[in-house]
PDB file of C-alpha atoms in Angstrom:
ATOM      1  CA  MET A  28     122.020 -81.911 -40.708  1.00  0.00           C
ATOM      2  CA  ARG A  29     125.077 -81.266 -43.224  1.00  0.00           C
ATOM      3  CA  ARG A  30     124.163 -79.860 -46.716  1.00  0.00           C
ATOM      4  CA  GLU A  31     125.938 -81.372 -49.281  1.00  0.00           C
ATOM      5  CA  LEU A  32     126.417 -79.118 -52.003  1.00  0.00           C
ATOM      6  CA  PRO A  33     126.328 -80.260 -55.738  1.00  0.00           C
ATOM      7  CA  ALA A  34     129.793 -81.254 -57.672  1.00  0.00           C
ATOM      8  CA  GLU A  35     130.851 -78.644 -60.036  1.00  0.00           C
ATOM      9  CA  VAL A  36     130.490 -79.869 -63.485  1.00  0.00           C
ATOM     10  CA  PRO A  37     133.200 -78.593 -65.567  1.00  0.00           C
ATOM     11  CA  PRO A  38     132.145 -76.676 -68.578  1.00  0.00           C
ATOM     12  CA  PRO A  39     131.733 -78.216 -71.842  1.00  0.00           C
ATOM     13  CA  ALA A  40     134.553 -77.952 -74.257  1.00  0.00           C
ATOM     14  CA  PRO A  41     134.673 -76.141 -77.080  1.00  0.00           C
ATOM     15  CA  ARG A  42     133.866 -78.011 -80.681  1.00  0.00           C
ATOM     16  CA  THR A  43     134.717 -77.186 -83.935  1.00  0.00           C
ATOM     17  CA  GLU A  44     133.049 -77.332 -86.545  1.00  0.00           C
ATOM     18  CA  SER A  45     133.064 -80.766 -87.437  1.00  0.00           C
ATOM     19  CA  GLY A  46     131.475 -81.007 -84.057  1.00  0.00           C
ATOM     20  CA  THR A  47     134.278 -82.700 -82.573  1.00  0.00           C
ATOM     21  CA  THR A  48     136.524 -81.276 -79.481  1.00  0.00           C
ATOM     22  CA  GLY A  49     139.713 -79.035 -80.329  1.00  0.00           C
ATOM     23  CA  ALA A  50     141.265 -82.464 -80.870  1.00  0.00           C
ATOM     24  CA  SER A  51     143.125 -83.475 -83.994  1.00  0.00           C
ATOM     25  CA  PRO A  52     141.364 -85.573 -86.317  1.00  0.00           C
ATOM     26  CA  ALA A  53     144.007 -88.396 -86.395  1.00  0.00           C
ATOM     27  CA  HIS A  54     143.938 -88.594 -82.047  1.00  0.00           C
ATOM     28  CA  HIS A  55     139.805 -88.677 -82.682  1.00  0.00           C
ATOM     29  CA  THR A  56     140.024 -91.488 -84.943  1.00  0.00           C
ATOM     30  CA  HIS A  57     142.359 -93.537 -82.919  1.00  0.00           C
ATOM     31  CA  HIS A  58     139.932 -93.409 -79.563  1.00  0.00           C
ATOM     32  CA  ALA A  59     136.834 -94.099 -81.526  1.00  0.00           C
ATOM     33  CA  HIS A  60     136.644 -97.758 -81.272  1.00  0.00           C
ATOM     34  CA  HIS A  61     137.594 -98.090 -77.331  1.00  0.00           C
ATOM     35  CA  GLY A  62     136.571 -94.200 -76.174  1.00  0.00           C
ATOM     36  CA  HIS A  63     133.366 -93.938 -77.709  1.00  0.00           C
ATOM     37  CA  HIS A  64     131.134 -95.713 -75.078  1.00  0.00           C
ATOM     38  CA  GLY A  65     133.195 -94.898 -72.026  1.00  0.00           C
ATOM     39  CA  SER A  66     133.038 -90.851 -72.639  1.00  0.00           C
ATOM     40  CA  HIS A  67     129.264 -91.444 -72.478  1.00  0.00           C
ATOM     41  CA  ALA A  68     129.266 -93.177 -69.699  1.00  0.00           C
ATOM     42  CA  SER A  69     131.941 -91.062 -67.552  1.00  0.00           C
ATOM     43  CA  GLN A  70     129.612 -87.767 -69.218  1.00  0.00           C
ATOM     44  CA  ALA A  71     126.111 -89.528 -67.384  1.00  0.00           C
ATOM     45  CA  PRO A  72     126.944 -89.151 -63.845  1.00  0.00           C
ATOM     46  CA  LYS A  73     128.355 -85.594 -64.250  1.00  0.00           C
ATOM     47  CA  ALA A  74     124.892 -84.474 -66.000  1.00  0.00           C
ATOM     48  CA  ALA A  75     122.613 -86.451 -63.531  1.00  0.00           C
ATOM     49  CA  GLN A  76     124.737 -84.333 -60.741  1.00  0.00           C
ATOM     50  CA  ALA A  77     123.952 -80.574 -62.780  1.00  0.00           C
ATOM     51  CA  PRO A  78     122.636 -77.964 -59.664  1.00  0.00           C
ATOM     52  CA  ARG A  79     119.122 -77.913 -59.447  1.00  0.00           C
ATOM     53  CA  THR A  80     117.259 -74.800 -59.749  1.00  0.00           C
ATOM     54  CA  PRO A  81     116.742 -73.135 -56.509  1.00  0.00           C
ATOM     55  CA  GLN A  82     112.714 -73.555 -56.858  1.00  0.00           C
ATOM     56  CA  THR A  83     113.356 -77.275 -56.406  1.00  0.00           C
ATOM     57  CA  PRO A  84     115.601 -77.671 -53.214  1.00  0.00           C
ATOM     58  CA  ARG A  85     117.446 -80.854 -53.015  1.00  0.00           C
ATOM     59  CA  THR A  86     116.789 -83.472 -49.726  1.00  0.00           C
ATOM     60  CA  PRO A  87     119.958 -83.665 -47.947  1.00  0.00           C
ATOM     61  CA  GLN A  88     122.517 -86.976 -48.600  1.00  0.00           C
ATOM     62  CA  PRO A  89     123.333 -88.833 -46.256  1.00  0.00           C
ATOM     63  CA  SER A  90     127.095 -88.264 -45.192  1.00  0.00           C
ATOM     64  CA  ARG A  91     129.211 -91.459 -46.488  1.00  0.00           C
ATOM     65  CA  GLY A  92     131.324 -91.659 -43.551  1.00  0.00           C
ATOM     66  CA  PRO A  93     131.311 -94.296 -40.817  1.00  0.00           C
ATOM     67  CA  GLU A  94     130.348 -91.984 -37.897  1.00  0.00           C
ATOM     68  CA  SER A  95     126.988 -91.087 -39.379  1.00  0.00           C
ATOM     69  CA  GLY A  96     124.651 -93.618 -38.296  1.00  0.00           C
ATOM     70  CA  ALA A  97     121.105 -91.732 -38.942  1.00  0.00           C
ATOM     71  CA  THR A  98     118.290 -92.922 -41.131  1.00  0.00           C
ATOM     72  CA  PRO A  99     117.479 -91.139 -43.878  1.00  0.00           C
ATOM     73  CA  ALA A 100     114.310 -89.307 -43.368  1.00  0.00           C
ATOM     74  CA  ALA A 101     112.538 -90.216 -47.265  1.00  0.00           C
ATOM     75  CA  ASP A 102     113.149 -93.946 -46.357  1.00  0.00           C
ATOM     76  CA  GLY A 103     109.172 -94.372 -44.932  1.00  0.00           C
ATOM     77  CA  PRO A 104     106.275 -92.516 -42.653  1.00  0.00           C
ATOM     78  CA  SER A 105     107.291 -91.264 -39.583  1.00  0.00           C
ATOM     79  CA  GLU A 106     105.782 -93.491 -36.472  1.00  0.00           C
ATOM     80  CA  PRO A 107     103.496 -91.474 -34.621  1.00  0.00           C
ATOM     81  CA  ALA A 108     104.345 -89.608 -31.157  1.00  0.00           C
ATOM     82  CA  LEU A 109     102.938 -91.563 -27.741  1.00  0.00           C
ATOM     83  CA  THR A 110     101.142 -90.335 -25.170  1.00  0.00           C
ATOM     84  CA  GLY A 111     102.087 -89.987 -21.723  1.00  0.00           C
ATOM     85  CA  ARG A 112      99.025 -92.018 -20.736  1.00  0.00           C
ATOM     86  CA  GLN A 113      99.522 -94.509 -23.883  1.00  0.00           C
ATOM     87  CA  ARG A 114     103.182 -94.586 -22.390  1.00  0.00           C
ATOM     88  CA  LEU A 115     102.529 -95.462 -18.543  1.00  0.00           C
ATOM     89  CA  VAL A 116     100.175 -97.834 -19.875  1.00  0.00           C
ATOM     90  CA  ASN A 117     103.367 -99.600 -22.072  1.00  0.00           C
ATOM     91  CA  GLY A 118     104.909 -99.114 -18.638  1.00  0.00           C
ATOM     92  CA  LEU A 119     102.141-100.756 -16.459  1.00  0.00           C
ATOM     93  CA  TRP A 120     101.134-103.451 -19.114  1.00  0.00           C
ATOM     94  CA  PRO A 121     101.697-106.434 -19.672  1.00  0.00           C
ATOM     95  CA  PRO A 122     103.029-106.985 -15.644  1.00  0.00           C
ATOM     96  CA  ARG A 123     106.374-107.853 -14.889  1.00  0.00           C
ATOM     97  CA  VAL A 124     106.598-109.729 -11.452  1.00  0.00           C
ATOM     98  CA  THR A 125     110.044-110.112  -9.519  1.00  0.00           C
ATOM     99  CA  ARG A 126     110.601-113.072  -6.841  1.00  0.00           C
ATOM    100  CA  ALA A 127     110.756-110.153  -4.454  1.00  0.00           C
ATOM    101  CA  GLN A 128     108.141-108.532  -5.354  1.00  0.00           C
ATOM    102  CA  LEU A 129     106.442-112.183  -5.290  1.00  0.00           C
ATOM    103  CA  ILE A 130     107.810-112.828  -1.418  1.00  0.00           C
ATOM    104  CA  VAL A 131     106.408-109.522  -0.347  1.00  0.00           C
ATOM    105  CA  ALA A 132     103.221-110.115  -1.406  1.00  0.00           C
ATOM    106  CA  LEU A 133     102.970-113.080  -0.290  1.00  0.00           C
ATOM    107  CA  LEU A 134     104.101-111.781   3.246  1.00  0.00           C
ATOM    108  CA  LEU A 135     101.691-108.827   3.753  1.00  0.00           C
ATOM    109  CA  SER A 136      99.024-111.719   2.742  1.00  0.00           C
ATOM    110  CA  GLY A 137     100.288-113.305   5.591  1.00  0.00           C
ATOM    111  CA  LEU A 138     100.216-110.522   7.670  1.00  0.00           C
ATOM    112  CA  GLY A 139      96.752-108.922   6.901  1.00  0.00           C
ATOM    113  CA  PHE A 140      95.565-112.837   7.357  1.00  0.00           C
ATOM    114  CA  GLY A 141      97.203-112.643  11.079  1.00  0.00           C
ATOM    115  CA  LEU A 142      95.651-109.376  11.678  1.00  0.00           C
ATOM    116  CA  ALA A 143      92.186-110.172  10.674  1.00  0.00           C
ATOM    117  CA  VAL A 144      92.071-112.930  12.691  1.00  0.00           C
ATOM    118  CA  GLN A 145      93.340-110.924  15.585  1.00  0.00           C
ATOM    119  CA  VAL A 146      90.490-108.632  15.695  1.00  0.00           C
ATOM    120  CA  ALA A 147      87.708-111.241  14.601  1.00  0.00           C
ATOM    121  CA  SER A 148      88.884-113.100  18.267  1.00  0.00           C
ATOM    122  CA  THR A 149      89.258-109.745  20.185  1.00  0.00           C
ATOM    123  CA  SER A 150      85.328-108.905  18.644  1.00  0.00           C
ATOM    124  CA  ASP A 151      84.366-111.669  19.662  1.00  0.00           C
ATOM    125  CA  THR A 152      86.184-111.336  23.565  1.00  0.00           C
ATOM    126  CA  ASP A 153      84.614-108.570  23.477  1.00  0.00           C
ATOM    127  CA  SER A 154      81.126-109.293  22.803  1.00  0.00           C
ATOM    128  CA  ALA A 155      81.319-111.682  25.770  1.00  0.00           C
ATOM    129  CA  LEU A 156      82.399-108.585  27.914  1.00  0.00           C
ATOM    130  CA  ARG A 157      79.457-106.992  26.795  1.00  0.00           C
ATOM    131  CA  GLY A 158      76.919-109.121  28.326  1.00  0.00           C
ATOM    132  CA  ALA A 159      78.939-109.654  31.749  1.00  0.00           C
ATOM    133  CA  ARG A 160      77.433-108.041  35.026  1.00  0.00           C
ATOM    134  CA  GLN A 161      79.649-105.299  36.100  1.00  0.00           C
ATOM    135  CA  GLU A 162      80.128-107.037  38.808  1.00  0.00           C
ATOM    136  CA  ASP A 163      81.772-110.363  36.971  1.00  0.00           C
ATOM    137  CA  LEU A 164      83.966-107.465  35.267  1.00  0.00           C
ATOM    138  CA  VAL A 165      84.951-106.106  38.648  1.00  0.00           C
ATOM    139  CA  ARG A 166      85.902-109.693  39.446  1.00  0.00           C
ATOM    140  CA  ILE A 167      87.523-110.286  35.907  1.00  0.00           C
ATOM    141  CA  LEU A 168      90.164-107.466  36.196  1.00  0.00           C
ATOM    142  CA  ASP A 169      91.019-108.188  39.800  1.00  0.00           C
ATOM    143  CA  GLU A 170      91.956-111.487  38.370  1.00  0.00           C
ATOM    144  CA  LEU A 171      94.182-110.411  35.911  1.00  0.00           C
ATOM    145  CA  ASP A 172      95.481-107.584  37.984  1.00  0.00           C
ATOM    146  CA  ASP A 173      96.232-111.140  40.502  1.00  0.00           C
ATOM    147  CA  ARG A 174      97.946-112.799  37.719  1.00  0.00           C
ATOM    148  CA  THR A 175     100.045-109.664  37.050  1.00  0.00           C
ATOM    149  CA  GLU A 176     101.562-108.967  40.280  1.00  0.00           C
ATOM    150  CA  ARG A 177     102.305-113.043  40.722  1.00  0.00           C
ATOM    151  CA  LEU A 178     103.775-112.881  37.068  1.00  0.00           C
ATOM    152  CA  GLU A 179     106.019-109.422  38.260  1.00  0.00           C
ATOM    153  CA  ASP A 180     107.106-111.114  41.147  1.00  0.00           C
ATOM    154  CA  GLU A 181     107.923-114.366  39.703  1.00  0.00           C
ATOM    155  CA  LYS A 182     109.916-111.656  37.325  1.00  0.00           C
ATOM    156  CA  GLN A 183     112.099-109.686  40.199  1.00  0.00           C
ATOM    157  CA  GLY A 184     112.906-113.014  41.723  1.00  0.00           C
ATOM    158  CA  LEU A 185     114.415-114.443  38.669  1.00  0.00           C
ATOM    159  CA  GLU A 186     116.536-111.152  38.141  1.00  0.00           C
ATOM    160  CA  LYS A 187     117.430-111.377  41.834  1.00  0.00           C
ATOM    161  CA  GLN A 188     118.838-114.664  41.231  1.00  0.00           C
ATOM    162  CA  ARG A 189     120.641-113.631  38.004  1.00  0.00           C
ATOM    163  CA  GLU A 190     121.944-110.556  39.947  1.00  0.00           C
ATOM    164  CA  GLU A 191     123.421-113.084  42.894  1.00  0.00           C
ATOM    165  CA  LEU A 192     124.847-115.401  40.973  1.00  0.00           C
ATOM    166  CA  GLU A 193     126.964-112.449  38.978  1.00  0.00           C
ATOM    167  CA  ASN A 194     127.856-110.584  42.105  1.00  0.00           C
ATOM    168  CA  SER A 195     128.830-113.589  44.734  1.00  0.00           C
ATOM    169  CA  SER A 196     132.570-114.081  45.278  1.00  0.00           C
ATOM    170  CA  ASP A 197     132.048-117.778  45.860  1.00  0.00           C
ATOM    171  CA  GLN A 198     129.319-118.076  42.385  1.00  0.00           C
ATOM    172  CA  ALA A 199     130.110-121.889  42.775  1.00  0.00           C
ATOM    173  CA  GLU A 200     128.671-121.698  46.463  1.00  0.00           C
ATOM    174  CA  GLU A 201     125.845-119.995  44.966  1.00  0.00           C
ATOM    175  CA  ALA A 202     124.682-121.667  42.859  1.00  0.00           C
ATOM    176  CA  ARG A 203     125.281-125.144  44.605  1.00  0.00           C
ATOM    177  CA  ARG A 204     122.596-123.176  47.409  1.00  0.00           C
ATOM    178  CA  GLN A 205     120.149-121.963  44.707  1.00  0.00           C
ATOM    179  CA  THR A 206     119.980-125.715  42.927  1.00  0.00           C
ATOM    180  CA  ILE A 207     118.776-126.650  47.044  1.00  0.00           C
ATOM    181  CA  GLU A 208     116.489-124.445  47.105  1.00  0.00           C
ATOM    182  CA  LYS A 209     115.756-125.258  43.124  1.00  0.00           C
ATOM    183  CA  GLU A 210     115.336-128.990  44.482  1.00  0.00           C
ATOM    184  CA  ARG A 211     113.240-128.130  47.503  1.00  0.00           C
ATOM    185  CA  GLN A 212     110.822-126.250  44.931  1.00  0.00           C
ATOM    186  CA  LEU A 213     110.444-129.010  42.290  1.00  0.00           C
ATOM    187  CA  GLY A 214     109.650-131.438  45.344  1.00  0.00           C
ATOM    188  CA  VAL A 215     107.178-129.565  45.858  1.00  0.00           C
ATOM    189  CA  LEU A 216     105.204-129.394  43.257  1.00  0.00           C
ATOM    190  CA  ALA A 217     106.235-133.424  42.245  1.00  0.00           C
ATOM    191  CA  GLY A 218     104.354-133.783  45.789  1.00  0.00           C
ATOM    192  CA  THR A 219     107.388-135.574  47.087  1.00  0.00           C
ATOM    193  CA  VAL A 220     108.373-133.016  50.258  1.00  0.00           C
ATOM    194  CA  ALA A 221     105.797-131.782  52.727  1.00  0.00           C
ATOM    195  CA  ALA A 222     104.906-128.231  52.627  1.00  0.00           C
ATOM    196  CA  GLN A 223     103.145-125.708  54.522  1.00  0.00           C
ATOM    197  CA  GLY A 224     101.991-122.006  53.944  1.00  0.00           C
ATOM    198  CA  PRO A 225      98.900-119.597  53.763  1.00  0.00           C
ATOM    199  CA  GLY A 226      95.903-120.742  51.142  1.00  0.00           C
ATOM    200  CA  ILE A 227      92.577-122.848  51.865  1.00  0.00           C
ATOM    201  CA  GLU A 228      90.266-125.172  52.481  1.00  0.00           C
ATOM    202  CA  MET A 229      87.496-126.588  50.804  1.00  0.00           C
ATOM    203  CA  THR A 230      84.945-129.069  51.565  1.00  0.00           C
ATOM    204  CA  ILE A 231      82.140-130.436  49.862  1.00  0.00           C
ATOM    205  CA  GLU A 232      79.124-132.239  51.281  1.00  0.00           C
ATOM    206  CA  ASP A 233      77.672-134.441  48.235  1.00  0.00           C
ATOM    207  CA  THR A 234      74.727-135.907  50.159  1.00  0.00           C
ATOM    208  CA  LYS A 235      72.679-137.026  46.818  1.00  0.00           C
ATOM    209  CA  GLY A 236      75.859-138.430  45.260  1.00  0.00           C
ATOM    210  CA  THR A 237      75.791-136.563  42.249  1.00  0.00           C
ATOM    211  CA  VAL A 238      79.133-135.216  42.305  1.00  0.00           C
ATOM    212  CA  GLU A 239      81.050-136.473  39.227  1.00  0.00           C
ATOM    213  CA  SER A 240      85.101-137.295  38.805  1.00  0.00           C
ATOM    214  CA  ASP A 241      84.812-133.867  36.044  1.00  0.00           C
ATOM    215  CA  MET A 242      83.379-131.658  38.384  1.00  0.00           C
ATOM    216  CA  LEU A 243      86.411-132.222  40.669  1.00  0.00           C
ATOM    217  CA  LEU A 244      88.597-132.110  38.279  1.00  0.00           C
ATOM    218  CA  ASP A 245      87.307-129.075  37.218  1.00  0.00           C
ATOM    219  CA  ALA A 246      87.601-127.579  40.672  1.00  0.00           C
ATOM    220  CA  ILE A 247      91.494-128.673  40.424  1.00  0.00           C
ATOM    221  CA  GLN A 248      92.013-126.899  37.290  1.00  0.00           C
ATOM    222  CA  GLU A 249      90.698-123.437  38.552  1.00  0.00           C
ATOM    223  CA  LEU A 250      92.656-123.806  41.449  1.00  0.00           C
ATOM    224  CA  ARG A 251      96.171-124.336  39.233  1.00  0.00           C
ATOM    225  CA  ALA A 252      95.238-121.768  37.358  1.00  0.00           C
ATOM    226  CA  ALA A 253      94.461-119.430  40.453  1.00  0.00           C
ATOM    227  CA  GLY A 254      97.957-120.262  41.691  1.00  0.00           C
ATOM    228  CA  ALA A 255      97.974-123.099  43.979  1.00  0.00           C
ATOM    229  CA  GLU A 256     101.108-124.207  44.673  1.00  0.00           C
ATOM    230  CA  ALA A 257     100.180-127.338  46.142  1.00  0.00           C
ATOM    231  CA  ILE A 258      96.988-129.486  46.678  1.00  0.00           C
ATOM    232  CA  GLN A 259      95.610-132.263  48.562  1.00  0.00           C
ATOM    233  CA  VAL A 260      92.359-133.919  48.240  1.00  0.00           C
ATOM    234  CA  ASN A 261      91.139-136.585  51.230  1.00  0.00           C
ATOM    235  CA  GLY A 262      94.701-137.268  51.660  1.00  0.00           C
ATOM    236  CA  VAL A 263      96.063-138.036  48.389  1.00  0.00           C
ATOM    237  CA  ARG A 264      98.666-135.576  46.968  1.00  0.00           C
ATOM    238  CA  VAL A 265      97.323-133.843  43.543  1.00  0.00           C
ATOM    239  CA  VAL A 266     100.517-134.018  40.939  1.00  0.00           C
ATOM    240  CA  ALA A 267     100.728-132.895  37.442  1.00  0.00           C
ATOM    241  CA  GLY A 268     100.262-136.549  36.479  1.00  0.00           C
ATOM    242  CA  THR A 269      97.135-136.885  38.894  1.00  0.00           C
ATOM    243  CA  TYR A 270      93.890-138.365  36.811  1.00  0.00           C
ATOM    244  CA  LEU A 271      90.684-138.430  38.217  1.00  0.00           C
ATOM    245  CA  SER A 272      87.451-141.224  37.798  1.00  0.00           C
ATOM    246  CA  ASP A 273      84.494-141.774  39.074  1.00  0.00           C
ATOM    247  CA  ALA A 274      83.741-144.901  41.084  1.00  0.00           C
ATOM    248  CA  ASP A 275      81.111-146.660  42.917  1.00  0.00           C
ATOM    249  CA  GLY A 276      79.973-144.580  45.309  1.00  0.00           C
ATOM    250  CA  GLY A 277      82.676-141.513  44.983  1.00  0.00           C
ATOM    251  CA  VAL A 278      85.784-140.856  42.836  1.00  0.00           C
ATOM    252  CA  SER A 279      88.809-142.383  42.318  1.00  0.00           C
ATOM    253  CA  VAL A 280      92.324-140.441  42.419  1.00  0.00           C
ATOM    254  CA  ASP A 281      94.702-142.076  40.726  1.00  0.00           C
ATOM    255  CA  GLY A 282      93.348-145.058  41.389  1.00  0.00           C
ATOM    256  CA  ASN A 283      93.140-144.306  44.997  1.00  0.00           C
ATOM    257  CA  LYS A 284      88.607-144.390  45.692  1.00  0.00           C
ATOM    258  CA  ILE A 285      87.731-141.419  48.100  1.00  0.00           C
ATOM    259  CA  LYS A 286      84.492-140.365  49.236  1.00  0.00           C
ATOM    260  CA  SER A 287      82.042-137.940  50.122  1.00  0.00           C
ATOM    261  CA  PRO A 288      82.886-134.988  52.182  1.00  0.00           C
ATOM    262  CA  TYR A 289      85.511-134.027  49.867  1.00  0.00           C
ATOM    263  CA  ARG A 290      88.578-131.751  51.747  1.00  0.00           C
ATOM    264  CA  PHE A 291      90.496-129.724  49.754  1.00  0.00           C
ATOM    265  CA  LYS A 292      93.631-128.078  51.245  1.00  0.00           C
ATOM    266  CA  VAL A 293      95.227-125.953  49.055  1.00  0.00           C
ATOM    267  CA  ILE A 294      98.266-123.664  49.308  1.00  0.00           C
ATOM    268  CA  GLY A 295      98.382-120.094  47.919  1.00  0.00           C
ATOM    269  CA  LYS A 296      96.686-117.313  47.788  1.00  0.00           C
ATOM    270  CA  PRO A 297      94.001-117.011  49.367  1.00  0.00           C
ATOM    271  CA  GLN A 298      92.932-113.625  47.952  1.00  0.00           C
ATOM    272  CA  ASP A 299      93.300-115.340  44.297  1.00  0.00           C
ATOM    273  CA  LEU A 300      92.152-118.900  45.469  1.00  0.00           C
ATOM    274  CA  GLU A 301      89.062-118.224  46.780  1.00  0.00           C
ATOM    275  CA  PRO A 302      87.742-115.830  44.233  1.00  0.00           C
ATOM    276  CA  ALA A 303      88.446-118.245  41.901  1.00  0.00           C
ATOM    277  CA  LEU A 304      86.117-120.797  42.905  1.00  0.00           C
ATOM    278  CA  ASN A 305      83.115-118.501  43.036  1.00  0.00           C
ATOM    279  CA  ILE A 306      83.260-116.655  40.258  1.00  0.00           C
ATOM    280  CA  PRO A 307      79.686-116.736  38.247  1.00  0.00           C
ATOM    281  CA  GLY A 308      79.149-120.202  36.219  1.00  0.00           C
ATOM    282  CA  GLY A 309      82.115-121.475  38.679  1.00  0.00           C
ATOM    283  CA  VAL A 310      82.767-124.484  40.493  1.00  0.00           C
ATOM    284  CA  VAL A 311      80.824-123.169  43.694  1.00  0.00           C
ATOM    285  CA  GLN A 312      77.768-122.461  41.515  1.00  0.00           C
ATOM    286  CA  THR A 313      77.778-125.950  39.147  1.00  0.00           C
ATOM    287  CA  LEU A 314      78.674-127.567  42.733  1.00  0.00           C
ATOM    288  CA  GLU A 315      75.595-126.275  44.168  1.00  0.00           C
ATOM    289  CA  LYS A 316      73.128-126.601  41.007  1.00  0.00           C
ATOM    290  CA  GLU A 317      74.068-130.695  41.947  1.00  0.00           C
ATOM    291  CA  GLN A 318      72.929-130.129  45.291  1.00  0.00           C
ATOM    292  CA  ALA A 319      76.250-130.439  46.663  1.00  0.00           C
ATOM    293  CA  THR A 320      77.116-127.929  49.573  1.00  0.00           C
ATOM    294  CA  VAL A 321      80.528-126.117  49.342  1.00  0.00           C
ATOM    295  CA  THR A 322      82.426-124.491  51.813  1.00  0.00           C
ATOM    296  CA  VAL A 323      85.560-122.504  51.579  1.00  0.00           C
ATOM    297  CA  GLU A 324      87.805-121.282  54.200  1.00  0.00           C
ATOM    298  CA  ARG A 325      91.244-119.168  54.139  1.00  0.00           C
ATOM    299  CA  SER A 326      93.661-119.677  56.290  1.00  0.00           C
ATOM    300  CA  ASP A 327      97.055-118.670  57.598  1.00  0.00           C
ATOM    301  CA  LYS A 328      98.409-121.696  57.927  1.00  0.00           C
ATOM    302  CA  ILE A 329      98.153-124.771  55.953  1.00  0.00           C
ATOM    303  CA  VAL A 330      99.329-128.136  55.719  1.00  0.00           C
ATOM    304  CA  VAL A 331     100.216-130.675  52.538  1.00  0.00           C
ATOM    305  CA  ASP A 332     101.483-133.790  53.885  1.00  0.00           C
ATOM    306  CA  ALA A 333     100.933-136.307  52.311  1.00  0.00           C
ATOM    307  CA  LEU A 334     103.472-137.518  49.536  1.00  0.00           C
ATOM    308  CA  ARG A 335     103.808-139.346  46.671  1.00  0.00           C
ATOM    309  CA  ALA A 336     107.149-141.738  46.032  1.00  0.00           C
ATOM    310  CA  PRO A 337     109.344-140.424  43.362  1.00  0.00           C
ATOM    311  CA  LYS A 338     108.865-142.306  40.106  1.00  0.00           C
ATOM    312  CA  ARG A 339     112.185-142.518  37.311  1.00  0.00           C
ATOM    313  CA  PRO A 340     110.915-142.278  34.257  1.00  0.00           C
ATOM    314  CA  ASP A 341     111.432-145.633  32.702  1.00  0.00           C
ATOM    315  CA  TYR A 342     112.379-144.280  28.773  1.00  0.00           C
ATOM    316  CA  ALA A 343     113.017-140.283  29.215  1.00  0.00           C
ATOM    317  CA  ARG A 344     116.283-139.120  30.213  1.00  0.00           C
ATOM    318  CA  SER A 345     117.896-136.084  30.814  1.00  0.00           C
ATOM    319  CA  SER A 346     119.902-133.929  27.856  1.00  0.00           C
ATOM    320  CA  SER A 347     122.000-132.013  29.799  1.00  0.00           C
ATOM    321  CA  ARG A 348     125.729-133.128  30.287  1.00  0.00           C
TER     322      ARG A 348
END
């Protein structure tokens, strides 16, 4: 900081014996009335600017130029310097939350909740599997392997169809051929086309009359889960909209009353269908608890020839154009 030097005070003018300056008496008399007060006023600031002694150093005055913006040090007591911890506290509190930080916090909360739910469900499944017997665990693993194999075969079939469509020289003809094949497959699932192939035959003898419709429905659902492609029960084709209800002395399937023995003809992979019925606590054990007799036989050729008339929906229409 630049230190200003006190203004130089001109030496006092020599006085005459009469106590006045070297000016003439007439000149002094001429300015006495209007210069006396002005001379004292002009000399007062000069006396205030007299240099101080070295024992009392003068505080530097701020520069009067427009470039000086510093505040004098003598204006007031300076604030105490903040420590590093105080700066950290001042930076963190009060918290300043932006919209982006709020969105990230919500997403992380949802992710944590989903992980917690998944871990809880996995723990429940693990607890159930720990209580199972070794034979049950082996059977469950076999079923999982079979389902994985079926899905892999289906995936390979779809990839093959895509390659044929891409590589065929006559794509229109190939698409028509695949459309016909797809229509036949859908006809089998809808029950409008007869089908044959490997599968099983299951016969349920109900001599006590204890078998109810919900037990037969459980058997159908278990067979579908094991990969059954076509099912027929006592001459009635089972399709997606099939319903079962109890009737006097038997069971009604889609309004058709059937009686014991209940004969199931199922087309699918026998190695998957039979174990699915014989799992612990499954269909066979449940029916045997009701004193019913159940026999399951594998076959390389099962014929499902019961047909369903195609029904056009009343309200649903294809959305493709």
